Structures are given as C-alpha cells and as structure tokens.
Coordinates of C-alpha atoms and ligand atoms in Angstrom, one line a residue:
M1 CA 28.6 -65.8 -182.9
P2 CA 30.7 -68.8 -181.9
L3 CA 29.4 -72.2 -181.0
A4 CA 29.7 -73.5 -177.5
R5 CA 32.8 -75.6 -177.4
P6 CA 34.5 -77.8 -174.9
A7 CA 37.3 -76.4 -172.7
P8 CA 40.4 -76.0 -174.8
A9 CA 43.4 -78.2 -174.6
P10 CA 46.3 -76.8 -172.4
Y11 CA 47.9 -75.0 -175.3
A12 CA 47.7 -75.9 -178.9
A13 CA 51.3 -75.2 -179.7
A14 CA 50.9 -75.7 -183.4
M15 CA 48.5 -72.6 -183.6
T16 CA 51.1 -70.3 -185.0
Q17 CA 54.8 -70.2 -186.0
H18 CA 55.1 -66.5 -185.1
Q19 CA 57.2 -65.0 -182.3
R20 CA 54.7 -65.1 -179.5
L21 CA 53.9 -62.8 -176.6
L22 CA 51.9 -64.1 -173.7
I23 CA 49.4 -61.8 -171.9
I24 CA 48.4 -63.3 -168.5
D25 CA 45.0 -62.0 -167.7
F26 CA 44.1 -61.1 -164.1
G27 CA 40.6 -59.9 -165.0
S28 CA 41.2 -56.2 -166.0
Q29 CA 38.4 -54.6 -168.1
V30 CA 41.0 -53.5 -170.6
T31 CA 43.1 -56.6 -171.1
Q32 CA 41.9 -57.0 -174.7
L33 CA 43.3 -53.5 -175.4
I34 CA 46.8 -54.8 -174.6
A35 CA 46.4 -57.4 -177.3
R36 CA 45.0 -54.8 -179.7
R37 CA 47.9 -52.5 -179.3
L38 CA 50.4 -55.3 -179.8
R39 CA 48.7 -56.7 -182.9
E40 CA 48.9 -53.2 -184.3
L41 CA 52.6 -53.4 -183.8
H42 CA 52.6 -56.7 -185.8
V43 CA 53.3 -58.7 -182.7
Y44 CA 51.4 -62.0 -182.3
C45 CA 50.1 -62.3 -178.8
E46 CA 47.5 -64.4 -176.9
I47 CA 45.5 -63.7 -173.7
H48 CA 45.2 -66.5 -171.3
P49 CA 43.6 -66.4 -167.8
C50 CA 45.9 -66.5 -164.9
Q51 CA 44.3 -69.7 -163.5
K52 CA 45.3 -71.6 -166.6
V53 CA 49.0 -70.4 -166.8
T54 CA 51.0 -73.0 -165.0
A55 CA 54.7 -73.7 -165.3
G56 CA 53.9 -76.4 -167.9
F57 CA 51.8 -74.0 -169.9
L58 CA 54.6 -71.5 -169.9
A59 CA 57.1 -74.1 -171.2
D60 CA 54.7 -75.2 -173.9
F61 CA 53.8 -71.6 -175.0
A62 CA 57.5 -70.6 -175.1
P63 CA 56.8 -66.8 -175.1
R64 CA 59.4 -64.3 -176.1
A65 CA 58.0 -61.9 -173.6
V66 CA 55.2 -61.8 -171.0
I67 CA 52.8 -59.1 -169.9
L68 CA 50.8 -59.3 -166.7
S69 CA 47.5 -57.4 -167.0
G70 CA 45.7 -55.4 -164.4
G71 CA 42.9 -56.8 -162.4
P72 CA 40.4 -56.2 -159.6
A73 CA 42.0 -58.4 -156.9
S74 CA 44.3 -57.2 -154.2
V75 CA 47.7 -58.9 -153.8
T76 CA 47.3 -58.3 -150.0
E77 CA 44.6 -61.0 -150.0
P78 CA 46.0 -64.5 -149.3
D79 CA 44.2 -66.1 -152.2
A80 CA 45.0 -63.4 -154.7
P81 CA 45.8 -64.8 -158.2
R82 CA 49.5 -65.1 -159.0
P83 CA 51.5 -66.3 -162.0
P84 CA 53.8 -69.3 -161.5
R85 CA 57.2 -68.5 -160.0
E86 CA 58.9 -70.1 -163.0
L87 CA 57.8 -67.0 -165.0
F88 CA 60.7 -65.1 -163.4
T89 CA 63.3 -67.7 -164.4
L90 CA 62.3 -68.0 -168.0
G91 CA 64.9 -65.4 -169.0
V92 CA 62.4 -63.3 -171.0
P93 CA 61.3 -59.7 -170.5
V94 CA 58.3 -59.2 -168.3
L95 CA 56.0 -56.2 -168.1
G96 CA 53.6 -55.8 -165.2
I97 CA 50.7 -53.4 -165.5
C98 CA 48.8 -52.1 -162.4
Y99 CA 47.8 -55.3 -160.6
G100 CA 50.6 -57.0 -162.7
Q101 CA 53.1 -54.6 -161.2
Q102 CA 51.9 -55.3 -157.7
V103 CA 51.9 -59.0 -158.0
M104 CA 55.4 -58.9 -159.6
M105 CA 56.8 -56.7 -156.9
Q106 CA 55.4 -58.9 -154.1
M107 CA 56.6 -62.1 -155.6
L108 CA 60.0 -60.8 -156.2
G109 CA 60.5 -59.5 -152.6
G110 CA 59.0 -56.0 -152.5
R111 CA 55.9 -54.8 -150.6
V112 CA 52.4 -53.7 -151.6
E113 CA 50.0 -51.9 -149.3
R114 CA 46.3 -51.8 -149.4
G115 CA 44.9 -48.4 -150.5
T116 CA 43.8 -46.2 -147.7
G117 CA 42.4 -43.1 -149.2
T118 CA 45.2 -42.6 -151.7
A119 CA 43.6 -44.3 -154.6
E120 CA 44.3 -42.8 -158.0
F121 CA 41.7 -43.1 -160.8
G122 CA 41.8 -41.4 -164.2
R123 CA 44.2 -39.0 -165.6
A124 CA 47.6 -38.5 -163.9
F125 CA 51.0 -37.1 -164.9
V126 CA 54.2 -39.1 -164.5
E127 CA 57.6 -37.3 -164.2
P128 CA 61.0 -38.8 -164.7
A129 CA 63.0 -40.1 -161.8
G130 CA 66.4 -41.7 -161.9
G131 CA 68.4 -42.5 -165.0
D132 CA 67.8 -43.8 -168.5
L133 CA 65.7 -46.8 -169.2
D134 CA 65.4 -48.6 -172.5
L135 CA 61.6 -48.9 -172.0
L136 CA 61.3 -45.2 -171.8
E137 CA 63.1 -44.3 -175.1
G138 CA 61.2 -41.4 -176.7
W139 CA 59.1 -40.8 -173.5
F140 CA 59.2 -37.8 -171.3
T141 CA 59.9 -35.6 -174.3
E142 CA 57.5 -33.0 -172.8
G143 CA 59.0 -33.3 -169.3
R144 CA 56.1 -35.2 -168.0
E145 CA 53.6 -37.6 -169.6
Q146 CA 49.9 -38.1 -169.2
V147 CA 48.9 -41.6 -168.1
W148 CA 45.7 -43.3 -167.0
M149 CA 45.7 -44.7 -163.5
S150 CA 43.1 -47.0 -161.9
H151 CA 44.4 -48.4 -158.7
G152 CA 43.7 -48.6 -155.0
D153 CA 46.7 -50.6 -153.7
H154 CA 50.2 -49.4 -154.3
V155 CA 53.8 -50.6 -154.1
S156 CA 55.4 -49.4 -151.0
A157 CA 58.8 -51.1 -151.2
L158 CA 60.7 -52.2 -154.3
A159 CA 61.9 -55.7 -154.9
P160 CA 65.7 -56.2 -154.9
G161 CA 67.2 -55.2 -158.2
F162 CA 64.4 -52.7 -159.0
S163 CA 64.7 -48.9 -159.2
V164 CA 62.2 -46.1 -159.8
F165 CA 62.2 -44.4 -163.2
G166 CA 58.9 -42.4 -163.0
T167 CA 56.7 -41.0 -160.3
S168 CA 53.3 -39.4 -160.0
P169 CA 51.9 -37.5 -157.0
N170 CA 50.0 -40.6 -155.8
A171 CA 52.2 -43.3 -157.2
P172 CA 55.8 -42.8 -156.2
F173 CA 56.6 -46.1 -158.0
A174 CA 54.7 -45.3 -161.2
I175 CA 57.5 -46.7 -163.4
T176 CA 59.9 -49.3 -162.0
A177 CA 62.3 -51.7 -163.5
D178 CA 65.1 -54.2 -163.0
P179 CA 66.9 -53.3 -166.2
A180 CA 69.4 -56.2 -165.9
R181 CA 66.7 -58.8 -166.0
H182 CA 64.4 -56.8 -168.3
F183 CA 61.6 -56.8 -165.7
Y184 CA 59.4 -53.7 -166.0
A185 CA 56.5 -52.7 -163.9
V186 CA 54.2 -49.8 -164.3
Q187 CA 51.3 -48.6 -162.1
F188 CA 49.3 -47.0 -164.9
H189 CA 47.7 -48.5 -168.0
P190 CA 49.7 -48.0 -171.2
E191 CA 47.2 -49.9 -173.3
V192 CA 44.4 -47.3 -173.0
H193 CA 44.0 -44.2 -175.3
H194 CA 44.1 -42.0 -172.2
T195 CA 47.8 -42.8 -172.0
P196 CA 48.6 -41.0 -175.2
K197 CA 52.1 -42.4 -175.5
G198 CA 51.3 -45.8 -174.1
T199 CA 51.8 -47.5 -177.5
R200 CA 55.4 -46.1 -177.6
L201 CA 56.1 -47.9 -174.3
L202 CA 54.7 -51.2 -175.5
E203 CA 56.6 -50.7 -178.7
N204 CA 59.9 -50.3 -176.7
F205 CA 59.0 -53.4 -174.7
V206 CA 58.6 -55.6 -177.7
R207 CA 61.7 -54.2 -179.3
I208 CA 63.7 -55.0 -176.2
A209 CA 62.2 -58.6 -176.4
G210 CA 63.5 -58.9 -180.0
F211 CA 60.1 -59.0 -181.8
T212 CA 60.6 -58.3 -185.5
G213 CA 56.9 -57.6 -186.3
D214 CA 56.4 -60.8 -188.2
W215 CA 52.6 -60.8 -187.8
T216 CA 51.1 -59.6 -191.1
M217 CA 47.9 -60.4 -192.9
A218 CA 49.8 -61.6 -196.0
S219 CA 51.6 -64.2 -194.1
Y220 CA 48.5 -65.1 -192.1
R221 CA 46.6 -65.7 -195.3
D222 CA 49.1 -68.3 -196.5
E223 CA 49.3 -70.0 -193.1
A224 CA 45.6 -70.1 -192.7
I225 CA 45.2 -71.7 -196.1
A226 CA 47.8 -74.3 -195.3
K227 CA 46.1 -75.0 -192.0
I228 CA 42.7 -75.5 -193.5
R229 CA 44.2 -77.9 -196.1
A230 CA 46.0 -79.8 -193.3
Q231 CA 42.8 -80.1 -191.2
V232 CA 40.3 -80.9 -194.0
G233 CA 42.5 -83.2 -196.1
E234 CA 40.2 -84.6 -198.9
G235 CA 37.1 -83.8 -196.9
R236 CA 34.2 -81.5 -197.7
V237 CA 33.2 -78.3 -195.9
I238 CA 30.0 -76.4 -195.6
C239 CA 29.8 -72.8 -194.6
G240 CA 26.7 -70.8 -193.5
L241 CA 26.9 -67.4 -195.0
S242 CA 25.1 -64.5 -193.3
G243 CA 26.3 -61.8 -195.6
G244 CA 28.4 -60.4 -192.8
V245 CA 32.2 -59.8 -193.0
D246 CA 33.3 -62.7 -190.8
S247 CA 31.4 -65.5 -192.5
S248 CA 32.3 -64.1 -196.0
V249 CA 36.0 -63.9 -195.2
A250 CA 35.9 -67.5 -193.7
A251 CA 34.2 -68.7 -196.9
V252 CA 36.5 -67.0 -199.3
L253 CA 39.6 -68.2 -197.4
S254 CA 38.2 -71.8 -197.2
H255 CA 37.5 -71.6 -201.0
E256 CA 41.1 -70.6 -201.7
A257 CA 42.2 -73.6 -199.6
I258 CA 39.9 -76.4 -200.9
G259 CA 38.1 -75.0 -203.9
E260 CA 35.1 -77.0 -205.1
R261 CA 35.0 -79.0 -201.9
L262 CA 33.5 -76.0 -200.1
A263 CA 29.7 -75.4 -200.4
C264 CA 28.1 -72.3 -198.9
V265 CA 24.5 -72.1 -197.7
F266 CA 22.8 -68.7 -197.5
V267 CA 19.5 -68.9 -195.7
D268 CA 17.2 -66.1 -196.6
H269 CA 14.8 -65.9 -193.7
G270 CA 12.8 -63.0 -195.1
L271 CA 14.3 -60.7 -192.5
L272 CA 17.1 -59.3 -194.6
R273 CA 17.6 -55.7 -195.5
Q274 CA 16.8 -54.2 -198.9
G275 CA 18.9 -55.7 -201.7
E276 CA 20.9 -57.8 -199.3
A277 CA 20.2 -61.3 -200.6
E278 CA 20.9 -60.2 -204.2
E279 CA 24.2 -58.6 -203.1
V280 CA 25.4 -61.7 -201.3
V281 CA 24.4 -64.1 -204.0
S282 CA 26.0 -62.0 -206.8
M283 CA 29.2 -61.6 -204.9
F284 CA 29.7 -65.3 -204.2
R285 CA 28.4 -66.7 -207.4
D286 CA 29.5 -64.1 -209.9
H287 CA 32.6 -62.5 -208.3
Y288 CA 34.1 -65.6 -206.7
N289 CA 32.5 -68.4 -208.5
I290 CA 31.9 -70.2 -205.2
P291 CA 29.1 -72.8 -205.2
L292 CA 26.3 -71.2 -203.2
I293 CA 22.9 -72.6 -202.2
H294 CA 20.5 -69.7 -201.9
A295 CA 17.7 -71.0 -199.7
D296 CA 14.7 -68.8 -199.9
E297 CA 12.9 -69.8 -196.7
S298 CA 11.0 -66.6 -196.0
E299 CA 7.6 -68.3 -196.0
L300 CA 8.7 -70.8 -193.4
F301 CA 10.2 -68.2 -191.1
L302 CA 7.6 -65.5 -191.4
G303 CA 4.9 -68.1 -191.0
A304 CA 6.4 -69.4 -187.8
L305 CA 6.8 -65.8 -186.4
E306 CA 3.2 -65.0 -186.9
G307 CA 1.6 -63.8 -183.7
V308 CA 5.0 -63.9 -181.9
S309 CA 5.9 -60.7 -180.1
D310 CA 8.2 -61.8 -177.2
P311 CA 11.8 -61.0 -178.2
E312 CA 13.2 -64.2 -176.8
E313 CA 10.6 -66.3 -178.4
K314 CA 11.4 -64.6 -181.7
R315 CA 15.1 -65.3 -181.3
K316 CA 14.5 -68.9 -180.3
T317 CA 12.1 -69.6 -183.1
I318 CA 14.5 -68.2 -185.7
G319 CA 17.5 -70.0 -184.2
R320 CA 15.7 -73.4 -184.2
L321 CA 14.4 -73.0 -187.8
F322 CA 17.7 -71.8 -189.0
I323 CA 19.4 -75.0 -187.8
D324 CA 16.7 -77.2 -189.5
V325 CA 16.9 -75.3 -192.7
F326 CA 20.6 -75.2 -192.8
Q327 CA 20.8 -78.9 -192.0
K328 CA 18.4 -79.7 -194.9
H329 CA 20.3 -77.7 -197.5
A330 CA 23.7 -78.8 -196.3
A331 CA 22.7 -82.4 -196.7
E332 CA 21.7 -81.6 -200.3
A333 CA 25.1 -80.0 -200.8
G334 CA 26.7 -83.4 -200.9
G335 CA 27.4 -84.2 -197.3
A336 CA 30.3 -82.7 -195.4
E337 CA 32.4 -83.5 -192.4
F338 CA 33.3 -79.9 -191.6
L339 CA 31.5 -76.7 -190.8
A340 CA 33.5 -73.5 -191.5
Q341 CA 32.5 -70.5 -189.4
G342 CA 33.9 -67.0 -188.7
T343 CA 34.6 -67.2 -185.0
L344 CA 36.8 -64.3 -183.9
Y345 CA 39.4 -64.1 -181.2
P346 CA 37.3 -62.0 -178.8
D347 CA 34.8 -64.9 -178.9
V348 CA 37.5 -67.4 -177.9
I349 CA 39.2 -65.5 -175.1
E350 CA 38.2 -67.1 -171.9
S351 CA 37.4 -64.1 -169.7
V352 CA 38.4 -64.2 -166.0
S353 CA 35.5 -63.9 -163.6
F354 CA 36.2 -63.1 -160.0
S355 CA 32.5 -62.8 -159.2
G356 CA 31.8 -66.5 -159.8
G357 CA 28.4 -67.7 -160.9
P358 CA 26.9 -67.6 -164.3
S359 CA 26.1 -64.3 -165.9
V360 CA 22.6 -63.3 -166.8
T361 CA 21.4 -64.0 -170.3
I362 CA 20.5 -60.7 -171.8
K363 CA 19.6 -62.0 -175.3
S364 CA 19.8 -65.5 -176.8
H365 CA 22.1 -64.8 -179.7
H366 CA 21.2 -66.5 -182.9
N367 CA 23.9 -68.8 -184.3
V368 CA 24.3 -72.2 -185.9
G369 CA 24.9 -73.7 -182.4
G370 CA 23.8 -77.3 -182.2
L371 CA 24.7 -78.2 -185.7
P372 CA 28.1 -79.9 -185.0
E373 CA 26.5 -82.2 -182.4
K374 CA 23.4 -82.9 -184.6
M375 CA 25.3 -83.5 -187.8
G376 CA 28.6 -84.8 -186.4
L377 CA 30.5 -81.9 -188.0
K378 CA 34.0 -80.8 -187.1
L379 CA 34.6 -77.0 -186.9
V380 CA 36.9 -75.1 -189.2
E381 CA 37.6 -71.7 -187.7
P382 CA 40.2 -69.9 -189.7
L383 CA 39.6 -66.5 -188.0
R384 CA 39.8 -67.6 -184.4
E385 CA 43.1 -65.8 -183.9
L386 CA 41.9 -62.5 -185.3
F387 CA 40.3 -59.3 -184.1
K388 CA 37.5 -57.8 -186.2
D389 CA 39.8 -55.2 -187.9
E390 CA 42.3 -57.9 -188.7
V391 CA 39.5 -59.9 -190.4
R392 CA 38.8 -56.8 -192.5
A393 CA 42.5 -56.5 -193.4
L394 CA 42.5 -60.2 -194.3
G395 CA 39.3 -59.6 -196.4
R396 CA 41.2 -56.8 -198.3
E397 CA 44.1 -59.2 -198.8
L398 CA 41.7 -61.7 -200.3
G399 CA 40.3 -59.0 -202.6
L400 CA 36.8 -58.7 -201.1
P401 CA 35.2 -55.4 -202.2
Q402 CA 35.5 -52.6 -199.7
S403 CA 31.7 -52.2 -199.8
F404 CA 31.5 -55.7 -198.2
I405 CA 34.5 -55.4 -195.9
G406 CA 33.3 -52.1 -194.3
R407 CA 29.7 -53.3 -193.8
H408 CA 28.1 -52.6 -190.4
P409 CA 27.4 -55.8 -188.5
F410 CA 23.9 -57.3 -189.0
P411 CA 22.4 -59.7 -186.4
G412 CA 21.4 -63.2 -187.3
P413 CA 17.7 -62.7 -186.5
G414 CA 17.8 -59.8 -188.8
L415 CA 14.9 -57.3 -189.0
A416 CA 12.8 -59.4 -186.6
I417 CA 14.6 -57.7 -183.7
R418 CA 14.2 -54.3 -185.3
C419 CA 10.5 -54.6 -185.5
P420 CA 9.4 -54.8 -181.8
G421 CA 6.2 -56.6 -181.3
E422 CA 4.5 -58.7 -183.9
I423 CA 6.1 -58.9 -187.3
T424 CA 4.1 -58.6 -190.5
R425 CA 5.3 -58.4 -194.1
E426 CA 3.8 -54.9 -194.4
K427 CA 5.9 -53.7 -191.4
L428 CA 9.0 -55.4 -192.7
D429 CA 8.5 -53.7 -196.0
I430 CA 8.1 -50.2 -194.4
L431 CA 11.2 -50.9 -192.2
R432 CA 13.3 -52.0 -195.2
R433 CA 12.5 -48.8 -197.1
A434 CA 13.1 -46.5 -194.1
D435 CA 16.4 -48.3 -193.3
A436 CA 17.6 -47.9 -196.9
V437 CA 16.9 -44.1 -196.9
Y438 CA 18.7 -43.8 -193.5
I439 CA 21.8 -45.7 -194.7
D440 CA 21.8 -43.7 -197.9
Q441 CA 21.8 -40.5 -195.9
I442 CA 24.7 -41.7 -193.8
R443 CA 26.6 -42.6 -196.9
R444 CA 25.9 -39.3 -198.7
H445 CA 27.2 -37.5 -195.6
G446 CA 30.4 -39.6 -195.6
L447 CA 29.6 -40.9 -192.1
Y448 CA 29.3 -44.6 -192.8
D449 CA 32.8 -45.6 -191.8
E450 CA 32.7 -43.5 -188.6
I451 CA 29.8 -45.5 -187.3
W452 CA 29.9 -49.0 -185.9
Q453 CA 26.3 -49.8 -186.7
A454 CA 23.3 -47.8 -187.9
F455 CA 19.8 -49.0 -188.6
A456 CA 16.1 -48.1 -188.4
V457 CA 13.6 -49.6 -186.0
L458 CA 9.9 -49.7 -186.7
L459 CA 8.1 -49.0 -183.4
P460 CA 4.9 -50.8 -182.5
V461 CA 3.0 -47.5 -181.9
R462 CA 1.2 -45.2 -184.3
S463 CA 1.2 -41.5 -184.0
V464 CA -1.1 -38.7 -185.3
G465 CA 0.4 -36.4 -187.8
V466 CA -0.7 -33.8 -190.4
M467 CA 0.4 -34.1 -194.0
G468 CA -0.9 -31.7 -196.6
D469 CA -4.3 -30.9 -195.2
G470 CA -5.0 -34.3 -193.9
R471 CA -4.7 -36.2 -190.7
T472 CA -2.3 -39.2 -190.7
Y473 CA -2.1 -42.0 -188.2
D474 CA 1.0 -43.9 -189.0
H475 CA 4.1 -45.8 -187.7
V476 CA 6.9 -44.2 -185.7
C477 CA 10.4 -45.0 -186.8
A478 CA 13.4 -44.8 -184.5
L479 CA 16.9 -44.3 -185.8
R480 CA 19.9 -45.9 -184.0
A481 CA 23.5 -45.3 -184.7
V482 CA 26.4 -46.2 -182.4
T483 CA 30.1 -46.1 -182.1
S484 CA 31.8 -49.0 -180.5
V485 CA 35.0 -51.1 -180.6
D486 CA 33.6 -54.5 -180.2
G487 CA 29.8 -54.1 -179.7
M488 CA 30.2 -54.8 -175.9
T489 CA 29.8 -51.2 -175.0
A490 CA 28.6 -48.4 -177.2
D491 CA 27.9 -44.7 -177.4
Y492 CA 25.2 -43.2 -179.6
Y493 CA 26.5 -41.3 -182.6
P494 CA 26.3 -37.5 -182.3
F495 CA 24.6 -36.6 -185.6
S496 CA 24.2 -32.9 -186.3
H497 CA 20.6 -31.5 -186.0
E498 CA 20.7 -30.7 -189.7
F499 CA 21.5 -34.3 -190.5
L500 CA 18.7 -35.6 -188.3
S501 CA 16.1 -33.2 -189.6
E502 CA 17.0 -33.9 -193.2
T503 CA 16.9 -37.6 -192.6
A504 CA 13.5 -37.5 -190.8
T505 CA 12.1 -35.4 -193.6
R506 CA 13.3 -37.8 -196.3
I507 CA 12.0 -40.8 -194.5
I508 CA 8.5 -39.3 -194.0
N509 CA 8.4 -38.1 -197.6
E510 CA 9.8 -41.2 -199.2
V511 CA 8.3 -44.0 -197.0
A512 CA 4.6 -44.4 -196.9
G513 CA 3.4 -45.6 -193.6
I514 CA 5.8 -43.5 -191.4
N515 CA 4.8 -40.1 -190.1
R516 CA 7.2 -39.6 -187.2
V517 CA 11.0 -40.2 -186.7
V518 CA 12.8 -40.2 -183.4
Y519 CA 16.5 -40.6 -182.6
D520 CA 17.7 -43.1 -180.0
C521 CA 20.4 -41.5 -177.8
T522 CA 20.9 -44.3 -175.4
S523 CA 24.4 -45.7 -174.8
K524 CA 25.2 -49.3 -174.0
P525 CA 25.0 -50.0 -171.1
P526 CA 22.3 -49.3 -170.0
G527 CA 20.7 -49.9 -173.4
T528 CA 21.7 -52.6 -175.8
I529 CA 22.5 -51.9 -179.5
E530 CA 19.5 -53.7 -180.9
W531 CA 16.1 -53.0 -179.5
E532 CA 15.3 -56.6 -178.8
Ligands
LIG601 P1 23.3 -56.0 -178.5 O1 21.9 -55.7 -179.0 O2 23.4 -57.3 -177.6 O3 24.2 -56.3 -179.8 O4 23.9 -54.8 -177.8 C1 25.6 -56.3 -179.8 C2 26.0 -56.7 -181.2 O5 25.6 -58.0 -181.5 C3 24.8 -58.0 -182.6 N1 23.7 -59.0 -182.3 C4 23.7 -60.2 -182.9 N2 24.6 -60.8 -183.8 N3 23.3 -62.8 -183.7 C5 24.3 -62.1 -184.2 O6 25.1 -62.6 -185.0 C6 22.4 -62.2 -182.8 O7 21.5 -62.9 -182.4 C7 22.7 -60.9 -182.4 N4 22.0 -60.1 -181.5 C8 22.7 -58.9 -181.5 C9 24.2 -56.6 -182.7 O8 23.8 -56.3 -184.0 C10 25.4 -55.8 -182.2 O9 26.3 -55.6 -183.3

C-alpha cells in the first residue's frame, strides 16, 4: 500500500515521453476502466480529477486527445463540474462519455434536460442514424449494437456542428459527433464489458487522434531504469520486500538501475505462509544475486501479539513493529537516502468525491508508512504509472519466474488477519498446513490463475466431529476464494461441489486439529476479502 503523500504538483511533465491522452474524471465509478482499455491499446493515459484540470494544466499536459468521463452530477445544476473552455480550442479530438457528453453538449451550445422518468440503466441497443462516422468504423456490423447505459439526464438539443449517428429507444442522441472538429459524444459507456464492442470505439478514437501505440513494457523498463538512475544519482536505496509482486518488481527494477547500491530488507514476522520466506530469500539471493537482509523477527511480533484479539489492534501492533524493525535493519544496510516501494497507479489516482467528508476507515492497512518522515527518506516509486497487470507484464520483461508473477496478493499483516481472535503458534501452524493443502488443490485443478485470491482462515470456534470411532472437538477452517479486478469489489469463486468436498476431505485428513471445513460465499461488499 502507498504511503500518505503530499498533494501532487500541478503536473509533472517529465513523467513520460509517450504520446499522452488525458482522462478528465467527473467521478464515475468506472473511470478507471477507460484507462485500462486504453492501456490495453498501448496508449499512455492519465486520469485527473475535473477540479484540478485548469487551462494551465491542459497546456502543461499537452494531450493528444481528451476523454471526459461519466459522473454522478447533473449539468442542469449551477455548480456542476465542468472542464475549462480552453479544452475545446486545443485542436485535439475530444470524446465525452455519459456525463461527459452532457457537459460537452451544454458548453458547446446544446441543451440537456433533467431525467423525468425516462432514465435508462443497464443494457440497451443502439441503432445507426445518419451517415458514416470515423469513430464507428467496424461498428453496427450486426445492424444494432449492445451498449451499457447509466443515465438520468439526457441531451435534448444538439450543439451547433453536431449530428446524430446512433440512437436507442430512450437516448435519441446516443452517439453524436461534430466530425469536422473531431468532437465525439456518447450517452453510453464504451469502457465497460457490457458494451461488447466498446474497445473498438475507443480504438477508433485513438487512431483518429494519431496514437501509434507507443506504450509497451519493453520501452517502459528502459525509461524506468533511466529515471531511477537520474533520481538516485550516486545515492543508496533500501527496499522493503514483502514477497508480493509489486515490491519484488520494484526491487528487481531498482537493482537493474543501481546494482549494489540497493539493499532489500525482508521482515519475517512469523505470519507468513508455508515455505514463503525460503522462496523469497532464494529468489533474491540465488536467482538475482540482490543483497538481502532476511530479518527473522517472529519472536518479537508473536510476543507482541500475545493476548491481542481485536483486528485493529493486531493491525496497528504489526504496523508499528514493522516500522521499528525495518528501520533497525535498514540502518545496518549502510544508510540510504531513498526508499523504493511498489506503489501502483490505482493508489495514486486522486478519486473525485462529490459526497464530501472523510470516508470511514474499514481497516488500517499495514504499510511502511511513517518511515520517510522518521528516517528522512525520499521515495522511489518506479511503478506508480502502472496497473497491476502491467506490473506483471513488466515482471515478465525482467525475467521474474511466472510462479512469482502470478502469485495471489498477500496482505502485510499476513496470517494474523486470517486467524480471527487470539493468535497462537499452534493455530498458525494448523492454518499454514490447511492453506497449503487448499492452494495445492486449486493448482492441481488448474484454477489458480482464474482466482484473484484464495486462502484458508482458521476460525476461533471448535466443533464436534466423529473420526473413526472417536469423538473430535477441533478447529473449523473457512475457505475463501474471490475473483476481482482490483480488490475493491469481489465475488466469491464458484467452485464445483466436487472440488469443495474433495478439498474439505483432504484438509481434514491431512491437517490434524481441523475437523470441519466451510466455504465463504460472501461477495465484497458487503464482506471484505480478508476476515479481519
Ligand atoms: P479487504 O480485506 O480490505 O482486502 O477486502 C482488499 C485487498 O487488500 C489486501 N489487504 C492488505 N494488503 N496490507 C496489504 O498490503 C494490508 O494491511 C491489507 N489488508 C488487506 C487483501 O489481501 C486484499 O487483496
């Protein structure tokens, strides 16, 4: 997880030399998907909140094209968010999506009306209207196209220069454009999967804007290395390794950039999975020859967690100790001015909140927060422009083994939050063995890569069972497996009954101390992925 950081500078123009597309965010739930689709097309794009995008920002950013996202506001309100007027005189293609369409139409002289019972949510079909449009090349091959709508307001009069190119029963202006100025405005969401040919539309848009698809991981790797060298100079860098993909990729990339001046610290808090510490140490020391301090601090952590059963107290204890331990070992590593960490782009995007007020803390995420202030360290964040799957692609580019790249995420507080209630060594040991059997089952059935995250949880209850001719009174193990794109929302994985019964049988037979297995079929929300 990222550190809290000061508000960013207006726009760090040196961030990338790629052709850039700007996404102005008006607070849609799916704005990140626009960026995902564009990155898949090898187009470099950034999301910035509408409040921040001023005329000066636009000039600095120098986008080759701009997309206006959807959003929950109504342009019929006087204080509705709007992009700067200068956007429309930049001379670059603009695509407005949903709210983006409405704001564009209103600012350019059209009219938008408040929804009065003609709202359209979910699946709809758009039919062609009018002549050819470059944006629609390869569209309407079936006569009509499925799209995903989510709007209350609608455009009721087009701005001068615009014509209609597609209509749906409730959105007569579903696809509109001013072809001469390359302004396009659609009522539906091309970025979501429920608009099956949405990517084609975005692909046409970036082609019209002259993007050549210059965003590749091979070029990113070289640029990132050059950037790390420029930032660090002759300085030294430390990197906290968790064994996860992000910190591993950040470490290997930093090592390529500055070699021996990187030191990695791997804190083993005694809450890791079976074989995990050995795997991380062997990969970094033997495979990459990267200096690694393996700090076995399990006594310290488990001692401090004795008698602690409150989830937040567990998290805070682990977070606090982690900082102390990391600091101690980092100092031994020869002193450093920089801390490398695997912050990703979704952690950096400043989300737009129209509700105001702080959001509720669900869980205090464990991270190395506080270190830069305490130790006077500067951050090196070579992945802060990337999404998770791009980090995986970069990891492949750097030669990390697939077994590492494809690993499910593992939380900083480790097994402590998968062992609700008080933690004991005995419970951790049982949990580790059950988890190993479960993951082995998932791998044997070829399901590992379909699942975002899977793990066992050892419940703080015992149940009565019968094994052989005897009575048992043992632990209950819950199995969790979810699919997700980013961990923000998740669905439970629909294992077959055969898989579940085979896995339950194996766990009970192979792991002494467990006599009952249950499967958690809660999605997020309302549940969270981890149990604590
Ligand atoms: P929740 O349980 O909040 O988890 O639905 C969402 C994702 O975050 C991971 N997670 C953490 N990762 N430090 C981390 O680095 C943490 O403290 C932490 N807590 C949860 C969780 O495994 C899931 O992938």
